[in-house]
Amino acid sequence: MDDPKLSVFRSLVLPYNGTVCKGFIDYQVWVADGVKLDDIEQQLIKSKIETIYGLPDPCNSAYLRHACSVAYPRPVSNGYGNSYNVLFACKSSCQAVLDSCTANFELLGMTDMLPNCAATVPNTDKYPGGAVQFQNDGSCNSLPTKSMNSTCMVPLTECVSPFVVDTVFKTTNGQQNTDDVNCSCGCCLPCPQTDNYYKADLLKTGFFVTDVLKAISAVLALVLAISYVVLPDKLQHPSNLILFASIATAIFGAAVAPSFGDATRVQCAANGISPATSYNNTLCTVQGAWLLFGAIATTAWLSIVIINLHLHTVWNSNWLSRKAWLSHVIGWVIPAAFAAIAVVTNSLGWTNSSMCMASAETAAVLLFAPLGLIMIPSTLLHIATFAHIIRITLQAENSETVSHSTLSSGRAARISHRRHVMNAIRIQWRAAVLALVVSSSVLIYWSFYLVEGSKTDTTWMSTWQLCIFNRLGNQEECGAKYAKGHVPDFIFMMITEGLVSTTGLWVFLLFFKGTLVSEWKEYMSGWVCCGGRRNRRREEDQFYVI
């Protein structure tokens, strides 16, 4: 029977007074003739269902939900006096057990307890009309996905590392958890949760290295900014663009300050268990807004440098010099607006790195959208600029005075072509590297977000927990067996973090040229010998001809 509607009398509808399904059943149950509720309850106990209590969710809840819906069909009034229709267990709840528990049961050698969803509902051969199949959603006995009873049936007596004791559970006699997501039955997975799925301290060490890189980048970018402020003739266009770009880069790198040396200050709530959000960690909010502003501002100002090169090289235009206000709107106001929106909407928090940023749910809008809108046009303009230089220099072949009469025409053409291409690269290599750094940083970070953000399956976590609690391996071994492929790839994560952490270093290497070293020497010698800096007008900054 695919959709049984058994009319029964009220004498077969009884209130549930058992204990096994107390958290799932809030209705009067139907029993077949000659069957007692105590018999059903004892049958559940004999089926070793108590072994399920020690399993982590989602297997725990899925199995108990299904077992209770099978054991206690639900009578529904059909409007005919004391007559009822009976709803039996759902096919979907049976499949949920297979999805959530198969790996766990295989690990513990309990596969005999897995249900057969293709068979009939167990024990329904006693009902009028004979055995019935598992029912489709909408016409089946659907129970809550989790027990309504918040009390843990079998509290854990020991918390195996990396798990820690849930002090709130202990002080409230099991009535409450420190964190309902990361704690269960007296044990909690400490924050940052991601660290626990790798070799002990692996992420901590990796992120410390990238944090040091961020700090170095911030210092170098600040040195470059100070150079452009102090040294002569660096505050005019276009040199001031480098100044603003270095300031933005320094701000971006310095955002590591709140978490440097102890990332948990921004990664976790005060209880040490819950991940940090705008709601439970003020320092996380500060760093998240700081980092968001710095990331967008850095991308904006470096892109403005590239755009200005395009305007000067291709169009011989100083348009941005006349529209300086527009550069400041793009470089400062827009980043500040996105950071403010993130703060006001409580959209900041910790995800997978050592720092707070836009949350996983809002990163696409608050971070990657503005970065893409700024970075993509500037990169395309640089490609156009490079193509323009090559085209113009190749056209100059016709006016060359150097004779190629001693060379074959083919060889001469190859030498001339190579020389012009190298000349174009010599002029534009800094802009080319800058465009590569900006675009690759954004694209790789975005790729990491897309790839790792798609890993939403959490069914593996219960098997990982069983591996830990049953001491079938240490943290590294259980992580390699059950977490690998479900958590962010360590190498990919470090490449992404390392690339964005060295932005200031790249800016310094590209724009702290030998001429700046000479100018610093002259500036300092002017103070030593003359009591002040020499007042001599500099030639035009070597911004375009490099």
Coordinates of C-alpha atoms in Angstrom, one line a residue:
M1 CA 0.0 0.0 0.0
D2 CA 1.6 3.3 -1.1
D3 CA -0.6 5.7 0.9
P4 CA -2.5 3.8 3.6
K5 CA -5.3 5.6 5.3
L6 CA -6.4 3.2 8.0
S7 CA -9.6 4.2 9.8
V8 CA -9.1 3.3 13.5
F9 CA -11.1 3.8 16.7
R10 CA -10.0 6.0 19.6
S11 CA -9.4 3.0 21.8
L12 CA -6.3 2.4 19.7
V13 CA -5.0 6.0 20.2
L14 CA -3.0 6.4 23.3
P15 CA -0.9 9.1 24.9
Y16 CA 2.9 8.5 24.7
N17 CA 4.5 8.0 28.2
G18 CA 7.8 6.5 27.3
T19 CA 11.3 8.0 27.5
V20 CA 13.2 7.0 24.4
C21 CA 11.2 9.2 22.0
K22 CA 10.2 11.8 24.6
G23 CA 12.0 14.6 22.7
F24 CA 10.4 13.8 19.4
I25 CA 6.8 12.8 20.0
D26 CA 4.2 15.4 21.1
Y27 CA 1.1 13.6 19.8
Q28 CA -1.0 10.6 20.8
V29 CA 0.2 7.5 19.1
W30 CA -1.6 4.6 17.5
V31 CA -0.9 1.0 18.4
A32 CA -2.2 -2.2 16.8
D33 CA -4.6 -4.6 18.5
G34 CA -2.9 -6.7 21.1
V35 CA 0.2 -4.5 21.3
K36 CA 1.1 -2.5 24.4
L37 CA 3.1 0.7 24.5
D38 CA 5.5 -0.8 26.9
D39 CA 6.2 -3.6 24.4
I40 CA 7.1 -1.1 21.7
E41 CA 9.4 0.8 24.1
Q42 CA 11.2 -2.3 25.2
Q43 CA 11.6 -3.3 21.6
L44 CA 13.3 0.0 20.9
I45 CA 15.6 -0.5 23.9
K46 CA 16.5 -4.0 22.8
S47 CA 17.4 -2.7 19.3
K48 CA 20.5 -1.1 21.0
I49 CA 19.1 2.4 20.3
E50 CA 21.0 3.6 23.4
T51 CA 24.2 3.2 21.5
I52 CA 22.9 6.1 19.3
Y53 CA 22.9 8.5 22.2
G54 CA 26.6 8.8 22.2
L55 CA 26.8 9.6 18.5
P56 CA 27.2 13.2 17.4
D57 CA 24.6 15.0 15.3
P58 CA 23.4 14.9 12.6
C59 CA 23.4 11.0 12.9
N60 CA 22.1 11.1 16.4
S61 CA 19.0 13.1 15.7
A62 CA 18.4 11.6 12.3
Y63 CA 18.4 8.0 13.6
L64 CA 16.2 8.7 16.7
R65 CA 13.8 10.7 14.6
H66 CA 13.4 7.9 12.2
A67 CA 13.2 5.1 14.8
C68 CA 10.5 7.0 16.7
S69 CA 8.4 7.7 13.6
V70 CA 8.6 3.9 12.7
A71 CA 7.7 2.8 16.2
Y72 CA 4.9 5.2 16.9
P73 CA 2.6 6.0 13.9
R74 CA 0.6 9.2 14.0
P75 CA -3.2 9.1 14.0
V76 CA -4.9 12.1 12.3
S77 CA -8.6 12.8 12.7
N78 CA -10.5 12.2 9.5
G79 CA -13.6 14.1 10.7
Y80 CA -15.7 11.0 11.2
G81 CA -16.3 10.9 15.0
N82 CA -13.7 8.8 16.7
S83 CA -12.2 7.5 13.4
Y84 CA -8.6 8.4 12.4
N85 CA -6.2 8.1 9.5
V86 CA -2.8 6.8 10.3
L87 CA 0.5 8.2 9.0
F88 CA 3.6 6.0 8.9
A89 CA 7.3 6.8 8.7
C90 CA 8.6 9.0 5.9
K91 CA 10.9 7.8 3.1
S92 CA 12.9 11.0 3.4
S93 CA 13.7 10.4 7.1
C94 CA 14.9 6.9 6.3
Q95 CA 17.2 8.3 3.6
A96 CA 18.4 10.9 6.1
V97 CA 19.7 8.1 8.3
L98 CA 21.6 6.5 5.5
D99 CA 23.1 9.9 4.5
S100 CA 24.1 10.9 8.1
C101 CA 25.0 7.6 9.7
T102 CA 26.5 5.2 7.2
A103 CA 30.0 6.4 7.6
N104 CA 29.7 6.4 11.4
F105 CA 28.2 2.9 11.5
E106 CA 30.9 1.6 9.2
L107 CA 33.5 3.0 11.5
L108 CA 32.0 1.4 14.6
G109 CA 30.9 -1.8 12.9
M110 CA 27.2 -1.1 13.4
T111 CA 26.0 -1.3 9.8
D112 CA 23.4 -3.9 10.8
M113 CA 21.5 -1.0 12.4
L114 CA 21.1 0.9 9.1
P115 CA 17.5 0.8 7.8
N116 CA 16.4 -0.6 4.5
C117 CA 14.5 2.1 2.8
A118 CA 13.3 -0.1 0.0
A119 CA 11.6 -2.5 2.3
T120 CA 8.3 -2.1 4.1
V121 CA 8.1 -0.2 7.4
P122 CA 9.2 -2.6 10.2
N123 CA 6.3 -4.2 12.1
T124 CA 3.5 -2.8 9.9
D125 CA 2.5 -6.4 9.0
K126 CA 0.5 -6.3 12.2
Y127 CA -1.7 -3.4 10.9
P128 CA -5.0 -3.8 9.0
G129 CA -4.3 -4.2 5.3
G130 CA -0.8 -5.6 5.9
A131 CA 2.7 -4.1 5.7
V132 CA 3.1 -0.7 4.2
Q133 CA 6.0 1.1 2.4
F134 CA 7.8 4.2 3.6
Q135 CA 5.6 7.2 2.8
N136 CA 6.2 10.2 0.7
D137 CA 6.6 13.7 2.3
G138 CA 3.3 15.4 2.9
S139 CA 1.5 12.1 3.7
C140 CA 3.8 10.6 6.3
N141 CA 4.6 10.8 10.0
S142 CA 7.2 13.7 9.9
L143 CA 8.9 14.4 13.2
P144 CA 11.1 17.3 14.3
T145 CA 14.6 17.2 12.8
K146 CA 16.1 17.6 16.3
S147 CA 14.8 16.5 19.7
M148 CA 12.7 19.0 21.6
N149 CA 14.4 17.7 24.8
S150 CA 17.5 19.9 25.3
T151 CA 18.8 17.6 28.0
C152 CA 21.6 15.3 26.8
M153 CA 20.5 11.7 27.4
V154 CA 24.1 10.4 27.9
P155 CA 26.5 13.2 29.0
L156 CA 30.1 12.5 28.0
T157 CA 32.4 11.6 30.9
E158 CA 35.6 12.7 29.2
C159 CA 36.4 15.3 26.5
V160 CA 39.2 14.0 24.2
S161 CA 41.6 16.6 22.8
P162 CA 41.0 18.9 20.9
F163 CA 37.6 19.0 22.6
V164 CA 37.3 20.9 25.9
V165 CA 34.8 20.7 28.8
D166 CA 31.6 22.7 28.4
T167 CA 31.5 24.6 31.7
V168 CA 28.0 26.0 31.1
F169 CA 26.7 22.4 30.5
K170 CA 28.4 21.4 33.8
T171 CA 27.1 24.3 35.9
T172 CA 23.5 24.0 34.6
N173 CA 23.3 20.2 35.0
G174 CA 23.1 19.6 31.3
Q175 CA 20.3 22.1 30.7
Q176 CA 22.3 24.5 28.5
N177 CA 25.3 24.6 26.3
T178 CA 28.0 27.2 25.9
D179 CA 27.3 27.1 22.2
D180 CA 24.6 25.0 20.7
V181 CA 26.5 24.6 17.4
N182 CA 29.9 23.7 18.7
C183 CA 29.0 22.0 22.0
S184 CA 27.2 18.7 22.8
C185 CA 26.7 16.6 25.9
G186 CA 29.4 18.4 27.9
C187 CA 32.2 18.8 25.4
C188 CA 32.9 21.7 23.0
L189 CA 35.1 22.1 20.0
P190 CA 37.1 25.2 20.8
C191 CA 37.5 28.3 18.6
P192 CA 38.9 28.6 16.0
Q193 CA 37.1 25.4 14.9
T194 CA 39.0 25.1 11.6
D195 CA 42.3 24.7 13.4
N196 CA 41.2 21.4 14.9
Y197 CA 40.8 19.6 11.6
Y198 CA 44.6 20.0 10.7
K199 CA 47.8 19.0 12.4
A200 CA 48.0 20.7 15.8
D201 CA 49.2 24.3 15.4
L202 CA 49.6 24.0 11.6
L203 CA 47.2 26.8 10.8
K204 CA 48.5 28.9 13.7
T205 CA 52.0 28.7 12.4
G206 CA 51.0 29.3 8.8
F207 CA 48.9 32.4 9.7
F208 CA 51.7 33.8 11.9
V209 CA 54.0 33.7 8.9
T210 CA 51.5 35.6 6.8
D211 CA 50.8 38.0 9.6
V212 CA 54.5 38.8 9.7
L213 CA 54.4 39.4 6.0
K214 CA 51.5 41.8 6.4
A215 CA 53.4 43.7 9.1
I216 CA 56.5 43.9 6.9
S217 CA 54.5 45.1 4.0
A218 CA 52.8 47.8 6.1
V219 CA 56.2 49.1 7.3
L220 CA 57.7 49.2 3.8
A221 CA 54.6 50.9 2.4
L222 CA 54.8 53.4 5.2
V223 CA 58.5 54.0 4.4
L224 CA 57.6 54.7 0.8
A225 CA 54.8 57.0 1.8
I226 CA 57.1 59.0 4.1
S227 CA 59.6 59.2 1.3
Y228 CA 57.0 60.8 -1.0
V229 CA 56.0 63.2 1.7
V230 CA 59.5 64.3 2.8
L231 CA 61.5 64.3 -0.4
P232 CA 61.2 67.3 -2.8
D233 CA 58.6 67.5 -5.5
K234 CA 56.8 64.3 -4.7
L235 CA 53.4 65.8 -3.8
Q236 CA 52.5 66.9 -7.3
H237 CA 50.7 64.8 -9.9
P238 CA 51.4 62.1 -10.8
S239 CA 53.9 61.3 -8.0
N240 CA 51.2 61.9 -5.4
L241 CA 49.3 58.9 -6.8
I242 CA 52.2 56.7 -5.5
L243 CA 51.9 58.4 -2.2
F244 CA 48.2 57.7 -1.8
A245 CA 48.7 54.1 -3.1
S246 CA 51.4 53.5 -0.5
I247 CA 49.3 55.0 2.3
A248 CA 46.3 52.8 1.4
T249 CA 48.6 49.7 1.2
A250 CA 50.1 50.6 4.6
I251 CA 46.6 50.8 6.1
F252 CA 45.7 47.5 4.6
G253 CA 48.8 45.7 6.0
A254 CA 48.5 47.4 9.4
A255 CA 45.0 45.9 9.8
V256 CA 46.9 42.8 11.2
A257 CA 47.7 44.8 14.4
P258 CA 44.6 43.8 16.5
S259 CA 45.3 40.1 15.9
F260 CA 49.1 40.0 15.7
G261 CA 50.6 37.5 18.1
D262 CA 47.2 36.1 19.3
A263 CA 44.6 35.7 16.5
T264 CA 42.0 34.3 18.9
R265 CA 41.4 37.9 20.1
V266 CA 39.5 38.5 16.9
Q267 CA 38.6 34.9 15.9
C268 CA 36.6 34.0 18.9
A269 CA 33.9 35.3 21.3
A270 CA 34.8 35.8 25.0
N271 CA 33.7 32.2 25.8
G272 CA 36.5 30.8 23.7
I273 CA 34.0 28.6 21.8
S274 CA 31.8 30.7 19.6
P275 CA 33.3 32.2 16.4
A276 CA 33.6 36.0 16.5
T277 CA 30.9 38.1 14.8
S278 CA 29.9 41.7 14.9
Y279 CA 27.5 40.8 17.7
N280 CA 30.0 39.2 20.2
N281 CA 33.4 40.7 19.5
T282 CA 34.0 44.5 19.1
L283 CA 37.7 44.0 18.2
C284 CA 36.6 41.7 15.3
T285 CA 34.3 44.5 14.1
V286 CA 37.1 47.1 14.2
Q287 CA 39.5 44.9 12.4
G288 CA 37.0 43.7 9.8
A289 CA 36.0 47.3 8.9
W290 CA 39.7 48.3 8.9
L291 CA 40.7 45.4 6.6
L292 CA 37.7 45.9 4.3
F293 CA 38.5 49.6 3.9
G294 CA 42.2 48.9 3.3
A295 CA 41.6 46.1 0.8
I296 CA 39.3 48.2 -1.4
A297 CA 41.3 51.4 -1.0
T298 CA 44.6 49.6 -1.9
T299 CA 43.0 48.1 -5.0
A300 CA 41.5 51.5 -5.9
W301 CA 44.7 53.5 -5.7
L302 CA 46.9 51.0 -7.4
S303 CA 44.2 50.8 -10.2
I304 CA 44.2 54.6 -10.4
V305 CA 48.0 54.5 -11.0
I306 CA 47.5 52.1 -13.8
I307 CA 44.7 54.1 -15.3
N308 CA 46.8 57.3 -15.2
L309 CA 49.6 55.5 -17.0
H310 CA 47.1 54.6 -19.7
L311 CA 45.8 58.1 -20.0
H312 CA 49.3 59.6 -20.2
T313 CA 50.8 57.0 -22.6
V314 CA 47.9 56.5 -25.0
W315 CA 46.1 59.8 -24.9
N316 CA 48.9 62.1 -23.6
S317 CA 46.4 63.4 -21.1
N318 CA 46.6 64.7 -17.5
W319 CA 42.8 64.3 -17.0
L320 CA 43.2 62.7 -13.6
S321 CA 45.3 65.7 -12.5
R322 CA 42.4 68.0 -13.3
K323 CA 39.9 65.5 -11.7
A324 CA 41.8 64.8 -8.5
W325 CA 38.6 64.9 -6.5
L326 CA 37.3 61.9 -8.4
S327 CA 40.4 59.9 -7.5
H328 CA 39.8 60.6 -3.8
V329 CA 36.2 59.6 -4.1
I330 CA 37.1 56.3 -5.6
G331 CA 40.2 55.8 -3.4
W332 CA 38.8 56.9 0.0
V333 CA 35.1 57.6 0.0
I334 CA 33.9 54.5 -1.7
P335 CA 36.0 52.1 0.5
A336 CA 34.8 54.0 3.6
A337 CA 31.2 53.6 2.5
F338 CA 31.5 49.8 2.1
A339 CA 33.2 49.5 5.5
A340 CA 30.5 51.6 7.1
I341 CA 27.8 49.5 5.5
A342 CA 29.4 46.3 6.9
V343 CA 29.5 47.8 10.4
V344 CA 25.9 49.1 10.3
T345 CA 24.6 45.8 9.0
N346 CA 26.7 43.6 11.4
S347 CA 28.2 41.9 8.4
L348 CA 31.7 41.3 9.8
G349 CA 33.1 38.2 11.4
W350 CA 35.7 35.5 11.4
T351 CA 35.6 32.7 8.8
N352 CA 38.8 30.8 7.9
S353 CA 41.8 33.2 8.2
S354 CA 43.5 34.7 11.1
M355 CA 41.6 38.0 10.7
C356 CA 38.0 39.3 10.6
M357 CA 36.5 40.4 7.3
A358 CA 33.2 40.5 5.6
S359 CA 31.2 37.4 6.6
A360 CA 30.9 34.5 4.1
E361 CA 27.3 35.5 3.4
T362 CA 28.1 39.1 2.5
A363 CA 31.7 38.9 1.1
A364 CA 30.4 38.7 -2.5
V365 CA 28.6 42.0 -2.2
L366 CA 30.8 44.0 0.2
L367 CA 34.3 42.8 -0.9
F368 CA 34.5 41.0 -4.2
A369 CA 32.0 43.2 -6.1
P370 CA 33.8 46.5 -5.5
L371 CA 37.2 44.8 -6.0
G372 CA 36.1 43.4 -9.3
L373 CA 34.5 46.7 -10.5
I374 CA 37.8 48.5 -9.8
M375 CA 40.4 45.9 -10.8
I376 CA 39.0 44.5 -14.0
P377 CA 38.7 47.8 -16.0
S378 CA 42.2 48.9 -14.8
T379 CA 43.7 45.6 -15.9
L380 CA 42.1 45.8 -19.3
L381 CA 43.3 49.3 -19.7
H382 CA 46.9 48.2 -18.9
I383 CA 46.7 45.5 -21.5
A384 CA 45.4 48.2 -24.0
T385 CA 48.3 50.5 -23.0
F386 CA 50.9 47.7 -23.5
A387 CA 49.4 46.8 -26.9
H388 CA 49.5 50.5 -27.9
I389 CA 53.1 50.8 -27.0
I390 CA 54.0 47.7 -29.0
R391 CA 52.0 49.0 -32.0
I392 CA 53.6 52.4 -32.0
T393 CA 57.1 51.1 -31.6
L394 CA 56.7 48.6 -34.3
Q395 CA 55.4 51.3 -36.6
A396 CA 58.7 53.2 -36.0
E397 CA 60.6 50.6 -37.9
N398 CA 59.9 52.5 -41.1
S399 CA 61.8 55.5 -39.9
E400 CA 64.9 53.8 -38.4
T401 CA 68.3 55.0 -39.5
V402 CA 70.1 51.8 -38.6
S403 CA 70.9 49.8 -41.6
H404 CA 70.2 46.1 -41.8
S405 CA 71.8 45.7 -45.2
T406 CA 74.3 43.1 -43.8
L407 CA 71.5 41.0 -42.4
S408 CA 69.0 38.9 -44.1
S409 CA 65.6 40.5 -44.2
G410 CA 64.1 37.8 -42.0
R411 CA 66.7 38.0 -39.4
A412 CA 66.7 41.8 -39.4
A413 CA 63.0 41.8 -38.9
R414 CA 63.2 39.5 -35.9
I415 CA 65.9 41.5 -34.3
S416 CA 64.0 44.8 -34.8
H417 CA 60.8 43.2 -33.5
R418 CA 62.5 41.9 -30.4
R419 CA 64.1 45.2 -29.7
H420 CA 60.9 47.1 -29.9
V421 CA 59.0 44.6 -27.7
M422 CA 61.8 44.8 -25.1
N423 CA 61.7 48.6 -25.2
A424 CA 58.0 48.4 -24.5
I425 CA 58.5 46.1 -21.6
R426 CA 61.3 48.3 -20.2
I427 CA 59.0 51.3 -20.2
Q428 CA 56.0 49.5 -18.8
W429 CA 57.3 46.7 -16.7
R430 CA 56.5 48.3 -13.3
A431 CA 52.9 48.9 -14.4
A432 CA 52.8 45.4 -15.8
V433 CA 53.9 43.9 -12.5
L434 CA 51.6 46.1 -10.6
A435 CA 48.6 45.1 -12.7
L436 CA 49.6 41.4 -12.3
V437 CA 49.9 41.8 -8.5
V438 CA 46.5 43.5 -8.2
S439 CA 44.6 41.2 -10.5
S440 CA 46.2 38.0 -9.3
S441 CA 45.6 38.9 -5.6
V442 CA 41.9 39.6 -6.3
L443 CA 41.3 36.6 -8.6
I444 CA 43.1 34.1 -6.4
Y445 CA 41.4 35.3 -3.3
W446 CA 38.0 35.2 -5.1
S447 CA 38.8 31.7 -6.4
F448 CA 39.6 30.6 -2.9
Y449 CA 36.3 32.1 -1.7
L450 CA 34.3 30.3 -4.5
V451 CA 36.1 26.9 -4.2
E452 CA 36.2 26.7 -0.4
G453 CA 32.9 28.4 0.1
S454 CA 31.2 25.6 -1.8
K455 CA 32.3 23.0 0.8
T456 CA 29.0 23.1 2.7
D457 CA 28.6 19.4 3.4
T458 CA 29.0 18.8 7.2
T459 CA 28.0 15.1 7.5
W460 CA 31.6 14.1 7.7
M461 CA 32.0 16.0 11.0
S462 CA 30.2 13.3 13.0
T463 CA 32.6 10.6 11.7
W464 CA 35.5 12.8 12.5
Q465 CA 34.2 13.3 16.1
L466 CA 33.8 9.5 16.5
C467 CA 37.4 9.0 15.4
I468 CA 38.5 11.5 18.0
F469 CA 36.3 10.3 20.9
N470 CA 37.0 6.6 20.2
R471 CA 40.7 7.3 20.0
L472 CA 41.0 5.8 16.5
G473 CA 43.6 8.4 15.7
N474 CA 45.0 11.7 16.9
Q475 CA 43.9 15.1 15.6
E476 CA 46.1 15.0 12.5
E477 CA 45.2 11.4 11.6
C478 CA 41.5 11.8 12.1
G479 CA 41.6 15.1 10.1
A480 CA 43.5 13.4 7.2
K481 CA 41.0 10.6 7.1
Y482 CA 37.7 12.4 7.4
A483 CA 38.2 16.2 7.2
K484 CA 40.5 16.4 4.2
G485 CA 38.6 17.6 1.1
H486 CA 35.8 19.1 3.3
V487 CA 37.9 21.9 4.9
P488 CA 40.0 24.6 3.1
D489 CA 43.1 23.2 1.4
F490 CA 46.1 24.3 3.5
I491 CA 48.4 25.0 0.5
F492 CA 45.7 26.9 -1.3
M493 CA 45.0 28.9 1.8
M494 CA 48.6 29.8 2.5
I495 CA 49.2 30.8 -1.2
T496 CA 46.1 33.0 -1.1
E497 CA 47.1 34.6 2.3
G498 CA 50.7 35.0 1.3
L499 CA 49.9 36.8 -1.9
V500 CA 47.6 39.4 -0.4
S501 CA 50.0 39.7 2.5
T502 CA 52.9 40.9 0.3
T503 CA 51.1 43.7 -1.5
G504 CA 53.0 46.4 0.4
L505 CA 56.3 44.6 -0.3
W506 CA 55.5 44.6 -4.1
V507 CA 54.6 48.3 -4.0
F508 CA 57.8 49.1 -2.2
L509 CA 60.0 47.1 -4.6
L510 CA 58.3 48.6 -7.6
F511 CA 58.4 52.3 -6.6
F512 CA 61.3 52.7 -4.1
K513 CA 63.7 53.3 -7.0
G514 CA 67.4 54.1 -6.9
T515 CA 66.6 57.7 -7.4
L516 CA 64.8 57.8 -4.0
V517 CA 67.9 56.4 -2.3
S518 CA 70.0 59.1 -3.9
E519 CA 67.5 61.8 -2.9
W520 CA 67.4 60.6 0.7
K521 CA 71.2 60.8 0.8
E522 CA 71.2 64.3 -0.5
Y523 CA 68.3 65.3 1.8
M524 CA 70.2 64.0 4.9
S525 CA 73.5 65.6 3.8
G526 CA 71.7 68.8 3.3
W527 CA 70.6 68.7 7.0
V528 CA 74.1 67.8 8.1
C529 CA 76.1 70.3 6.1
C530 CA 73.6 73.1 5.6
G531 CA 71.3 73.1 8.5
G532 CA 68.3 72.2 6.4
R533 CA 67.3 70.6 3.2
R534 CA 68.6 72.0 0.0
N535 CA 66.1 74.0 -2.1
R536 CA 66.7 72.8 -5.6
R537 CA 63.9 72.1 -8.1
R538 CA 63.8 68.5 -9.2
E539 CA 63.3 67.4 -12.7
E540 CA 60.0 65.7 -13.6
D541 CA 59.6 62.5 -11.6
Q542 CA 60.6 59.4 -13.4
F543 CA 57.1 58.1 -13.3
Y544 CA 56.5 57.3 -16.9
V545 CA 60.0 56.7 -18.3
I546 CA 61.3 54.0 -16.1

